[in-house]
XYZ file of C-alpha atoms in Angstrom:
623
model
C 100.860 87.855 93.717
C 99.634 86.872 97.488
C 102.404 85.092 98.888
C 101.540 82.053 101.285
C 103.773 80.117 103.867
C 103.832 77.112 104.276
C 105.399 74.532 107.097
C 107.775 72.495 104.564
C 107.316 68.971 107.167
C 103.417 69.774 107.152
C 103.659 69.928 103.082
C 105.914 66.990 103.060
C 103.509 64.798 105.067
C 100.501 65.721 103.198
C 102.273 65.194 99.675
C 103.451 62.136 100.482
C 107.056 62.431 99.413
C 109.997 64.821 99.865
C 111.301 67.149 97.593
C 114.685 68.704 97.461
C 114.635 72.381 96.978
C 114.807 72.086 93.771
C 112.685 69.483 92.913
C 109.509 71.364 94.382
C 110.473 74.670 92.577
C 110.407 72.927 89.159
C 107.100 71.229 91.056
C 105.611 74.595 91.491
C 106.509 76.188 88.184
C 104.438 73.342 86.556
C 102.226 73.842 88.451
C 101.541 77.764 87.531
C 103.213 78.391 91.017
C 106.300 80.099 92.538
C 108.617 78.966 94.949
C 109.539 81.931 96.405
C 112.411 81.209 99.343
C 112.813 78.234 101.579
C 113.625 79.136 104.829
C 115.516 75.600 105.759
C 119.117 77.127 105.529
C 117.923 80.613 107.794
C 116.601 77.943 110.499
C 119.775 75.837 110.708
C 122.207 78.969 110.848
C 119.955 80.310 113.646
C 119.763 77.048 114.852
C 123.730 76.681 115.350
C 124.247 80.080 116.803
C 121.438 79.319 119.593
C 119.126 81.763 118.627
C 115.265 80.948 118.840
C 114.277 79.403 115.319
C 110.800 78.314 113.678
C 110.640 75.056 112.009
C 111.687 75.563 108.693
C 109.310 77.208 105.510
C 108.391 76.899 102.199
C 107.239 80.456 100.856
C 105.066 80.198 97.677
C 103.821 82.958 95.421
C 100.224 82.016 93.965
C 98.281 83.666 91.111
C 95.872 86.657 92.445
C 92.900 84.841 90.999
C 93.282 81.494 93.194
C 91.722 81.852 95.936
C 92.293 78.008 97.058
C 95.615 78.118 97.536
C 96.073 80.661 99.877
C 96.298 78.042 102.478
C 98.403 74.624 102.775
C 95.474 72.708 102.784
C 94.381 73.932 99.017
C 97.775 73.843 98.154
C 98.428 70.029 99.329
C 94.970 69.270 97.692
C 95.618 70.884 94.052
C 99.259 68.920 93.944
C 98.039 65.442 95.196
C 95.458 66.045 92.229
C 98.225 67.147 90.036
C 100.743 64.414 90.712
C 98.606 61.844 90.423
C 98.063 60.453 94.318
C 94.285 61.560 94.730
C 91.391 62.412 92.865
C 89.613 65.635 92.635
C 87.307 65.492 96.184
C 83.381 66.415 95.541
C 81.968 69.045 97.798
C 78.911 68.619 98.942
C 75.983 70.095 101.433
C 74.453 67.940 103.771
C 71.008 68.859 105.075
C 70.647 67.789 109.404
C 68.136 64.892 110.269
C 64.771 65.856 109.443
C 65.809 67.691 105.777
C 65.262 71.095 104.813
C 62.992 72.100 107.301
C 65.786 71.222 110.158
C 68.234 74.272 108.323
C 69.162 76.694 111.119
C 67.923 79.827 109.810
C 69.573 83.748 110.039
C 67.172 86.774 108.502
C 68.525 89.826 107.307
C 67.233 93.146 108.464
C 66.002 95.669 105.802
C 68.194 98.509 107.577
C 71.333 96.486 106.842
C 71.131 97.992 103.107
C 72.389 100.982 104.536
C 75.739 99.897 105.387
C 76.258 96.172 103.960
C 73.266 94.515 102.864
C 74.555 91.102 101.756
C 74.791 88.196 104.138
C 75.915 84.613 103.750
C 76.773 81.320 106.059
C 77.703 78.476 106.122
C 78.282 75.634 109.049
C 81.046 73.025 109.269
C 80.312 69.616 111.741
C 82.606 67.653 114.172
C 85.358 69.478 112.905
C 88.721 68.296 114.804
C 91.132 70.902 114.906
C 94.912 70.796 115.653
C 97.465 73.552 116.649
C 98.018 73.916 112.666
C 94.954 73.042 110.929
C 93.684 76.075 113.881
C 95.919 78.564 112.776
C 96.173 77.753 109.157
C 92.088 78.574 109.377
C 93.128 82.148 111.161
C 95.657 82.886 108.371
C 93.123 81.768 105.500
C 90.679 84.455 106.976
C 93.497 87.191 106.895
C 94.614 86.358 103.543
C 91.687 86.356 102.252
C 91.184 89.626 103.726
C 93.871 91.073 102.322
C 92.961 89.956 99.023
C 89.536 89.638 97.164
C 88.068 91.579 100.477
C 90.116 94.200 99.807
C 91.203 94.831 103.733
C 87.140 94.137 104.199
C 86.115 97.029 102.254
C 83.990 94.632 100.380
C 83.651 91.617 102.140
C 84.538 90.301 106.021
C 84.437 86.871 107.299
C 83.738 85.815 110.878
C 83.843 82.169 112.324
C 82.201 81.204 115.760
C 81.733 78.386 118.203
C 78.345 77.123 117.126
C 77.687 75.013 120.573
C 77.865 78.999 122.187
C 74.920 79.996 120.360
C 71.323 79.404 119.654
C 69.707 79.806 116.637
C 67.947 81.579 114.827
C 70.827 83.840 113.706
C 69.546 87.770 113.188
C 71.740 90.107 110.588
C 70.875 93.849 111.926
C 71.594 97.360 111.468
C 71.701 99.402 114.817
C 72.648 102.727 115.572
C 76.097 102.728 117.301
C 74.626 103.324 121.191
C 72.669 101.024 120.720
C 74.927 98.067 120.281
C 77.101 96.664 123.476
C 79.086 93.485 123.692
C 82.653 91.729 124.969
C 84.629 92.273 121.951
C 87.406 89.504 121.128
C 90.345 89.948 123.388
C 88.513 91.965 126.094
C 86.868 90.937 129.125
C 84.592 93.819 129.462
C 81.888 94.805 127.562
C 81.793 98.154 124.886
C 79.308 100.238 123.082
C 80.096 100.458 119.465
C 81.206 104.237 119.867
C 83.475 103.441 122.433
C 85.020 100.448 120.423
C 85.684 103.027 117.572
C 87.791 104.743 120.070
C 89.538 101.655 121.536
C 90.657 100.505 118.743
C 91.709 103.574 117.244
C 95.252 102.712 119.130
C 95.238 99.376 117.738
C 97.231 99.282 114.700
C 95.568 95.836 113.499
C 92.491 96.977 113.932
C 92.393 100.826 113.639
C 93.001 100.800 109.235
C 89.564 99.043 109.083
C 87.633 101.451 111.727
C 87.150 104.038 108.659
C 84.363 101.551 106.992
C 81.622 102.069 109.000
C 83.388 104.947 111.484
C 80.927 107.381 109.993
C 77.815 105.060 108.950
C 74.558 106.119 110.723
C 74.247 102.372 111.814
C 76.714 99.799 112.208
C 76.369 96.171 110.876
C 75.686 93.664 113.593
C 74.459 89.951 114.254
C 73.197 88.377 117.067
C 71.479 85.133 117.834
C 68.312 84.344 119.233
C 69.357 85.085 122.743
C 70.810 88.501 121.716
C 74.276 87.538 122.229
C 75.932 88.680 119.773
C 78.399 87.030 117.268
C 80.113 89.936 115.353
C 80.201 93.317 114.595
C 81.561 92.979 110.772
C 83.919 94.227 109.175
C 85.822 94.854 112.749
C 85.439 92.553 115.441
C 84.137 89.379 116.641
C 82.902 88.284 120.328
C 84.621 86.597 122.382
C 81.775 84.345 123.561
C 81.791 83.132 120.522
C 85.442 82.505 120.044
C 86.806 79.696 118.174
C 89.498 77.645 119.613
C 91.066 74.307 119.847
C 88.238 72.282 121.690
C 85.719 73.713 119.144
C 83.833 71.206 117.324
C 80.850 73.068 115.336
C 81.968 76.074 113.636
C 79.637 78.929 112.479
C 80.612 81.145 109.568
C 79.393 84.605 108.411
C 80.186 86.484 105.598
C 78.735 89.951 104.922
C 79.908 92.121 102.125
C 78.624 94.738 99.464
C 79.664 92.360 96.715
C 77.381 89.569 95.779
C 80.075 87.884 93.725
C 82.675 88.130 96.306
C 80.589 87.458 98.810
C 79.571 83.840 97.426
C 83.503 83.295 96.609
C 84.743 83.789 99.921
C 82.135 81.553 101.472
C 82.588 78.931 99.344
C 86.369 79.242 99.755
C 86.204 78.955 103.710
C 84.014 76.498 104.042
C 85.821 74.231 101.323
C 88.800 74.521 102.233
C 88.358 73.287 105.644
C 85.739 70.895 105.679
C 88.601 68.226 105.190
C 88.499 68.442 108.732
C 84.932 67.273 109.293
C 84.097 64.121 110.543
C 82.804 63.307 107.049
C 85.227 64.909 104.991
C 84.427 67.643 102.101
C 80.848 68.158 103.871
C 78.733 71.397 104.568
C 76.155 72.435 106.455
C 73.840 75.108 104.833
C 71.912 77.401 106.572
C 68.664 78.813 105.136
C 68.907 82.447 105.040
C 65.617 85.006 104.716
C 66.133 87.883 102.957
C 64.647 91.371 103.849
C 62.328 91.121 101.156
C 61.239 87.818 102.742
C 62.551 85.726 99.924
C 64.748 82.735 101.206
C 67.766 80.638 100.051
C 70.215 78.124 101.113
C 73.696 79.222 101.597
C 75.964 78.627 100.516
C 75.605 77.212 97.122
C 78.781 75.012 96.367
C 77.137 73.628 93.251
C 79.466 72.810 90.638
C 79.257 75.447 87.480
C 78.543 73.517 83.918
C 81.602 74.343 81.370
C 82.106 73.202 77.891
C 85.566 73.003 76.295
C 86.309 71.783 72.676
C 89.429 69.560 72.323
C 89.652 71.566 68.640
C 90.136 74.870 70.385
C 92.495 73.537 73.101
C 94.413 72.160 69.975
C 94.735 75.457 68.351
C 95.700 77.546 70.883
C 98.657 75.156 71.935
C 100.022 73.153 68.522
C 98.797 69.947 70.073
C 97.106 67.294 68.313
C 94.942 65.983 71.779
C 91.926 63.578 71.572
C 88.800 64.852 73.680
C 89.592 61.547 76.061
C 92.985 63.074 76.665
C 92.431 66.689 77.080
C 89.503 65.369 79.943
C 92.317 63.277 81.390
C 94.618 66.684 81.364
C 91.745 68.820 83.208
C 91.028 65.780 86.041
C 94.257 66.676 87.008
C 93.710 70.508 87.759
C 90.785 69.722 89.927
C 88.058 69.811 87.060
C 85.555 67.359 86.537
C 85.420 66.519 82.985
C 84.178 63.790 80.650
C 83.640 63.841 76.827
C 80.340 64.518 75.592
C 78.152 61.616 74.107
C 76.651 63.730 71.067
C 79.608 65.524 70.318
C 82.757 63.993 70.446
C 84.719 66.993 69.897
C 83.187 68.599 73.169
C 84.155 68.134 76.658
C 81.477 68.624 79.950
C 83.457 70.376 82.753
C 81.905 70.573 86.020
C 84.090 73.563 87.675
C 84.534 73.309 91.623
C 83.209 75.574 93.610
C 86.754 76.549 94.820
C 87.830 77.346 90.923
C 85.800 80.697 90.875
C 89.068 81.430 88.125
C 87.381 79.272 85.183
C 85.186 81.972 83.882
C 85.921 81.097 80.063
C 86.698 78.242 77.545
C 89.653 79.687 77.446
C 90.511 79.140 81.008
C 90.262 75.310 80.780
C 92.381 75.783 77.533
C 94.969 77.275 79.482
C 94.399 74.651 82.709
C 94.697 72.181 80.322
C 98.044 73.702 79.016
C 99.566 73.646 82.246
C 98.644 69.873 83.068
C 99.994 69.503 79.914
C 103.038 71.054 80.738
C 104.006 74.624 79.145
C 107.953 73.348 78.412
C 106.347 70.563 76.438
C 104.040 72.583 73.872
C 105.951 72.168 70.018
C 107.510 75.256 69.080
C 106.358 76.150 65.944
C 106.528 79.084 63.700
C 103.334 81.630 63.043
C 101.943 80.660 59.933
C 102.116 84.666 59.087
C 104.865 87.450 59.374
C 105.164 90.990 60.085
C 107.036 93.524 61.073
C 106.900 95.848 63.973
C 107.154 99.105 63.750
C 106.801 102.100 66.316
C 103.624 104.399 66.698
C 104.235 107.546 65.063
C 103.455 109.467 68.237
C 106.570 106.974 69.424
C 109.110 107.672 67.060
C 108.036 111.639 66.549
C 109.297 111.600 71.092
C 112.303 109.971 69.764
C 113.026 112.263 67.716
C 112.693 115.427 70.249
C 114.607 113.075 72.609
C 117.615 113.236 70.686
C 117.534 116.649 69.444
C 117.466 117.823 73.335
C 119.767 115.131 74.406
C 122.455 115.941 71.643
C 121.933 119.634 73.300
C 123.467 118.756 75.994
C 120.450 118.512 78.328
C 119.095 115.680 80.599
C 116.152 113.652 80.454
C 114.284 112.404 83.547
C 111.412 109.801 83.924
C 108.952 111.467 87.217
C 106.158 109.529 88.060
C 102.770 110.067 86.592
C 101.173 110.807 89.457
C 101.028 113.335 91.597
C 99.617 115.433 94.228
C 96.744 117.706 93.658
C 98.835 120.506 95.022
C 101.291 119.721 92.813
C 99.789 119.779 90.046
C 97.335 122.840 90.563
C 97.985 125.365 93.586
C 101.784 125.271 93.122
C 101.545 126.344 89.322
C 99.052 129.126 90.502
C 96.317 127.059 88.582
C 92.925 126.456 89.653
C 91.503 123.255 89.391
C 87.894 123.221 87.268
C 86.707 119.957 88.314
C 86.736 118.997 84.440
C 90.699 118.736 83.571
C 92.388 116.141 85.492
C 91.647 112.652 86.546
C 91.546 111.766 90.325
C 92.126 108.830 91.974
C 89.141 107.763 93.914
C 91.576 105.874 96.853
C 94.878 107.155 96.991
C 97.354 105.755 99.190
C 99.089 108.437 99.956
C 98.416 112.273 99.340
C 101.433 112.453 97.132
C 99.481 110.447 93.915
C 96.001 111.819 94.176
C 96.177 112.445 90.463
C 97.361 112.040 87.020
C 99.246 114.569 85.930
C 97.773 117.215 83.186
C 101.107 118.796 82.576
C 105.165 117.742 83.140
C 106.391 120.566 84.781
C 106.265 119.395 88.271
C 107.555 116.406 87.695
C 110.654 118.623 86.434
C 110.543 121.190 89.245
C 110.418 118.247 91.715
C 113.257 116.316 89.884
C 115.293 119.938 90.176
C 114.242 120.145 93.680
C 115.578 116.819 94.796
C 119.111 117.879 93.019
C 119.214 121.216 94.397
C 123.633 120.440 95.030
C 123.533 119.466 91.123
C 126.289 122.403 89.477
C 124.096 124.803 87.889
C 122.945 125.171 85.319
C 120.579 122.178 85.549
C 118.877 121.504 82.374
C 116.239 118.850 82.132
C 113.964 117.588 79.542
C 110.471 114.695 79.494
C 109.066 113.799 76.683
C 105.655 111.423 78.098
C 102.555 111.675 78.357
C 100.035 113.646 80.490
C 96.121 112.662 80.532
C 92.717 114.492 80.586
C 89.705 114.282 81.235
C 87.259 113.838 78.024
C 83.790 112.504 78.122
C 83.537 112.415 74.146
C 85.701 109.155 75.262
C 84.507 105.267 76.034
C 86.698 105.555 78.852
C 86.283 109.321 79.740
C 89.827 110.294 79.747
C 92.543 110.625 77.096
C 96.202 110.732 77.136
C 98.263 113.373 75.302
C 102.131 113.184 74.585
C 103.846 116.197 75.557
C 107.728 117.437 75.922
C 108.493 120.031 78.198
C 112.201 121.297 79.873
C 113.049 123.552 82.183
C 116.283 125.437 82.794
C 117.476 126.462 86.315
C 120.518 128.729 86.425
C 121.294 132.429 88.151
C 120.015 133.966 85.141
C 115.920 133.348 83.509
C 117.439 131.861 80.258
C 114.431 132.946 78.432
C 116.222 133.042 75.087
C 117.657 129.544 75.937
C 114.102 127.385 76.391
C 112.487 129.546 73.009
C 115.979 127.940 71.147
C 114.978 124.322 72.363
C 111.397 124.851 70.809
C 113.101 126.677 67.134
C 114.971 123.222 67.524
C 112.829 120.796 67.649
C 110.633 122.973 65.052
C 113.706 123.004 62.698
C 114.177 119.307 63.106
C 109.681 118.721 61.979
C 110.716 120.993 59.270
C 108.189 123.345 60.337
C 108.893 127.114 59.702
C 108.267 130.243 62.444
C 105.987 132.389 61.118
C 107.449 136.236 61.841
C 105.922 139.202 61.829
C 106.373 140.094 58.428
C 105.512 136.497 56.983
C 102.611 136.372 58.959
C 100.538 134.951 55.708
C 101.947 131.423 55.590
C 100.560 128.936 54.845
C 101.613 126.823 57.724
C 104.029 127.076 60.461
C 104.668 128.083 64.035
C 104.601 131.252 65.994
C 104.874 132.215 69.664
C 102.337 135.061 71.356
C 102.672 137.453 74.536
C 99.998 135.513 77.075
C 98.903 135.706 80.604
C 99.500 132.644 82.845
C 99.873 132.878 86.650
C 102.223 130.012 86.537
C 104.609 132.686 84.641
C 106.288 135.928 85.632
C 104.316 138.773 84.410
C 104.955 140.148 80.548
C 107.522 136.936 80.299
C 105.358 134.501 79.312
C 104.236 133.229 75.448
C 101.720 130.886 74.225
C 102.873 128.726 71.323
C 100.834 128.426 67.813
C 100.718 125.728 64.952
C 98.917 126.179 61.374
C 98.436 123.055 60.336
C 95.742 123.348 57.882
C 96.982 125.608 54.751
C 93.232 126.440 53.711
C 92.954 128.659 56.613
C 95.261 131.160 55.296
C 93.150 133.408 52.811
C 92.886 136.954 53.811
C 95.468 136.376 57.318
C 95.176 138.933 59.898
C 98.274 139.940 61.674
C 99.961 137.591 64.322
C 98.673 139.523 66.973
C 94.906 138.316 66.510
C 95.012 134.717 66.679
C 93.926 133.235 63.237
C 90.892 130.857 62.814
C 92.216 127.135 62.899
C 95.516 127.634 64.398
C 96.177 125.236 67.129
C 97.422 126.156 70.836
C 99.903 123.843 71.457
C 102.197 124.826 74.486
C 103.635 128.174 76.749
C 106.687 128.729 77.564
C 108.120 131.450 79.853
C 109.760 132.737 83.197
C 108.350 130.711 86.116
C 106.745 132.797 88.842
C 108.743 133.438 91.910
C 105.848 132.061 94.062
C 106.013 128.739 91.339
C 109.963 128.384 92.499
C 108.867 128.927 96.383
C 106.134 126.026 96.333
C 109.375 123.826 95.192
C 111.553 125.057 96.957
C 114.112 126.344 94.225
C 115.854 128.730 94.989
C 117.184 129.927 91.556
C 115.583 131.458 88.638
C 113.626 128.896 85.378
C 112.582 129.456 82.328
C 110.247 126.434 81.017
C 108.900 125.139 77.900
C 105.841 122.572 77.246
C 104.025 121.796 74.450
C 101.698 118.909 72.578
C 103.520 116.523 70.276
C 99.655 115.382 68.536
C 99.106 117.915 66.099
C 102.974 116.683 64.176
C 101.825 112.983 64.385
C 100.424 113.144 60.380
C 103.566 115.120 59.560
C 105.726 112.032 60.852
C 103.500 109.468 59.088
C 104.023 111.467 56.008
C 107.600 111.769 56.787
C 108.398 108.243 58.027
C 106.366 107.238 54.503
C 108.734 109.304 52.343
C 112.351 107.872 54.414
C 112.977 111.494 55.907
C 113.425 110.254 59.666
């Protein structure tokens, strides 16, 4: 959750009242908000031992999905509306003398489709900005950023001095030499290349240079003098710069997202046309696509909703007339009124800054909150049951304390890992078809999801290295894999593996963890001289890099008890039996990679095939 702070005074004066500490937490949490510290106490200790102190803040956590808070001035606006002390406002565009045809215009160039190809703006009027309302409008922009824009992957905003420029407004794609201007900050003018390198050392700057770094054009706009405004996602001008003495401001948006892109304009401009000279007022400006379709932007029109007061009733155990669930949603910022054919049906109009209400059962759950959540009935469910675990669940549970009671450890690694990890270092090759990658990882150490346990295990040895020996450790979790028979290509498998680290292999020791858990699924090992039963387990001699050479075994299940007519020998593996594991001597070079320094013996294996046999079991009382 996107935590925003806030000047407590500034809050104060805007609510209209002042709160104890206390009082504006239990504010906030009926709200749907969190207060997260207030910084009064830090300022007055500071303040008394002469240190350099900020006036004193009120740090509140806000849902993901609520976009107009992430500033005071949403945040003042949504509680005045809450409490009572102000109505809803109404957003609305206001066309320049002379109507539509008046509309300062901005085209989009076809070769912008090659880097970001969506464009929007918007203009605010007489806008009269003070040292706060200034920088609350910086750190709105950043948040934002942050946030839905996903550090401007997807969408950028920029915001200009409109009196510096003329219009019409151009949105271009040049090549990188080709594009030169005074970049914010500086006071001499760059190419695009050489910005790239500039910024490279500044650590603002530098995490968003990768976007376009290697984009045969850059993303560029300029007005109809050439001067240019911005160069998104990176930088803006400084002739255009806003600052305090700026009265018309000029926003673009560009992104690759057409429904983020329309959010964070409408956000923006929203937010701060309370500081027009006619409050809660927008500019459009008529943009021409590079098909040479046009529309106005941006559109702040308020979405149609319906709600019934029947379903808001049964999802909270209230017994709520239309009239009064409207009266509940006025005070979240909705527009609502009951409708005159159906009396059971409320009209919402949904604010442009409530991009949130997607569903009727979003202005159930508004309506909740106004409500208040401590004040829904408690009732009973009109039906019981009772819970019980997944088979797959309780069959873990059961390994878990079979290997526990053995006297070894369990440990919890993470699921991810690195690609190294989880291929070179067990001497495996990757196919391209096993494991799933992550498309942005943040750091090189969870590039994937794991496809087996044992280097979570080596690592988890690694790291205790000093532990007495010998170090015995177990997991029982899951592992996933790719599998395109799947909706959702990938499918996760529960596995238990251990490994034992000591001066001597302790080959003998992991093959007596596996007979134990076996024992425990009453499953039998099929030998060499009962090689024609009817179900069971066996081990093999196999070849697997990850293992020492000759000390290595693959492990066998017969589930199905019509496959044995006319067995062959153990040595041929039999039609239907199930691979379900190895276990072995790890390779020296295996050890090396993790830098053990003492001899392992692992075991791993699939818990799915013994999932029916629990059912069954767990159906009969056995477990």
């Amino acid at each position: 959750m996107p935590t925003v702070a806030v000047d407590k005074a500034h809050l104060w004066e805007r609510l209209g009242q002042k709160y104890t500490t206390e009082e504006f937490d239990q504010l906030c949490f009926d709200y749907g908000l969190e207060l997260d510290e207030d910084t009064t106490d830090e300022v007055q200790e500071a303040i008394r031992k002469g240190l350099p102190a900020e006036r004193p803040q009120l740090k509140i956590e806000v849902p993901a999905n609520r976009y107009d808070l992430l500033c005071i001035e949403g945040i003042a606006r949504a509680l005045r509306v809450f409490l009572g002390k102000s109505e809803a406002p109404l957003y609305k565009l206001v066309y320049p003398p002379g109507g539509e045809s008046a509309l300062l215009t901005a085209s989009i160039s076809p070769e912008t489709s090659k880097i970001r190809p969506l464009f929007a703006c918007a203009i605010l009027r007489n806008v009269n900005f003070t040292p706060r309302s200034y920088a609350s409008f910086m750190d709105l922009q950043d948040k934002l950023h942050q946030n839905i824009c996903r550090r401007r992957q997807l969408v950028a905003v920029g915001t200009h001095d409109l009196d510096t420029l003329t219009a019409p407004f151009r949105y271009e794609a040049r090549a990188p030499k080709d594009i030169q201007f005074i970049p914010l900050g500086k006071d001499k003018s760059y190419t695009a290349e050489e910005l790239m390198t500039v910024y490279e050392s500044e650590k603002h700057l530098a995490k968003y240079l990768p976007i376009i770094r290697d984009s045969p054009v850059y993303p560029i706009i300029y007005d109809a003098q050439d001067r240019v405004l911005s160069m998104p996602p990176i930088i803006n001008s400084e002739h255009s710069k806003i600052t305090l003495d700026t009265r018309n401001v000029f926003i673009d948006v560009t992104a690759t997202d057409q429904t983020k892109l329309d959010i964070v304009v409408n956000i923006v401009s929203t937010m701060f046309s309370e500081y027009c000279e006619e409050p809660y007022t927008i500019e459009p400006v008529k943009v021409v696509s590079a098909n040479g379709q046009s529309h106005i932007s941006p559109n702040i029109s308020n979405q149609k909703r319906t709600a019934r007061a029947s379903y808001v009733n049964s999802c909270t155990g209230l017994s709520l007339t239309s009239s009064e669930v409207s009266a509940l949603l006025q005070r979240m910022s909705l527009h609502a009124s009951v409708s005159p054919t159906n009396l059971d049906e409320i009209l919402v109009d949904v604010p442009p800054i409530r991009p949130d209400i997607l569903h009727e059962c979003d202005i159930m759950e508004d309506a909740a909150i106004a409500y208040g959540f401590n004040n829904l009935p408690d009732k009973f469910p009109s039906t019981n049951t009772v819970a019980q675990p997944l088979a797959i669940s309780k069959l873990s549970d059961v390994v878990r304390l079979e290997w526990a009671l053995a006297g070894w450890v369990e440990v919890l690694p993470l699921i991810l890992c690195s690609h190294e990890e989880n291929f070179e270092w067990l001497n495996h090759r990757d196919d391209g078809k096993t494991a799933v990658k992550i498309a942005n990882p943040k750091t090189l150490e969870f590039q994937v999801v794991r496809t087996s346990l044992i280097p979570g295990l080596l690592k988890t040895i690694r790291e205790n290295r000093s532990h007495a020996l010998p170090i015995k450790i177990f997991e029982t979790s899951d592992v996933v894999f790719k599998d395109v028979s799947r909706e959702r290509q990938a499918r996760n498998e529960r596995h238990a593996a251990a490994v034992w680290c000591n001066k001597s292999a302790g080959f003998e020791i992991v093959h007596g963890m596996l007979d134990r858990v076996m024992k425990m699924l009453d499953i039998p090992r099929i030998g060499s001289k009962d090689d024609k039963s009817r179900t069971g387990y066996y081990i093999r001699e196999a070849s697997d890099d990850m293992f020492f050479p000759g000390r290595a075994a693959t492990i066998y299940y017969r589930p199905d008890p019509s496959n044995c007519t006319g067995l062959p020998s153990v040595d041929e593996a039999v039609k239907g039996d199930v691979q379900i594991g190895q276990l072995g001597i790890l390779h020296p070079l295996v050890l090396e990679k993790f830098e053990i320094g003492f001899p392992c013996s692992a075991l791993e294996f699939t818990l799915e095939p013994f999932k029916k046999r629990m059912q069954k079991a767990w159906t009969n009382e056995e477990y």
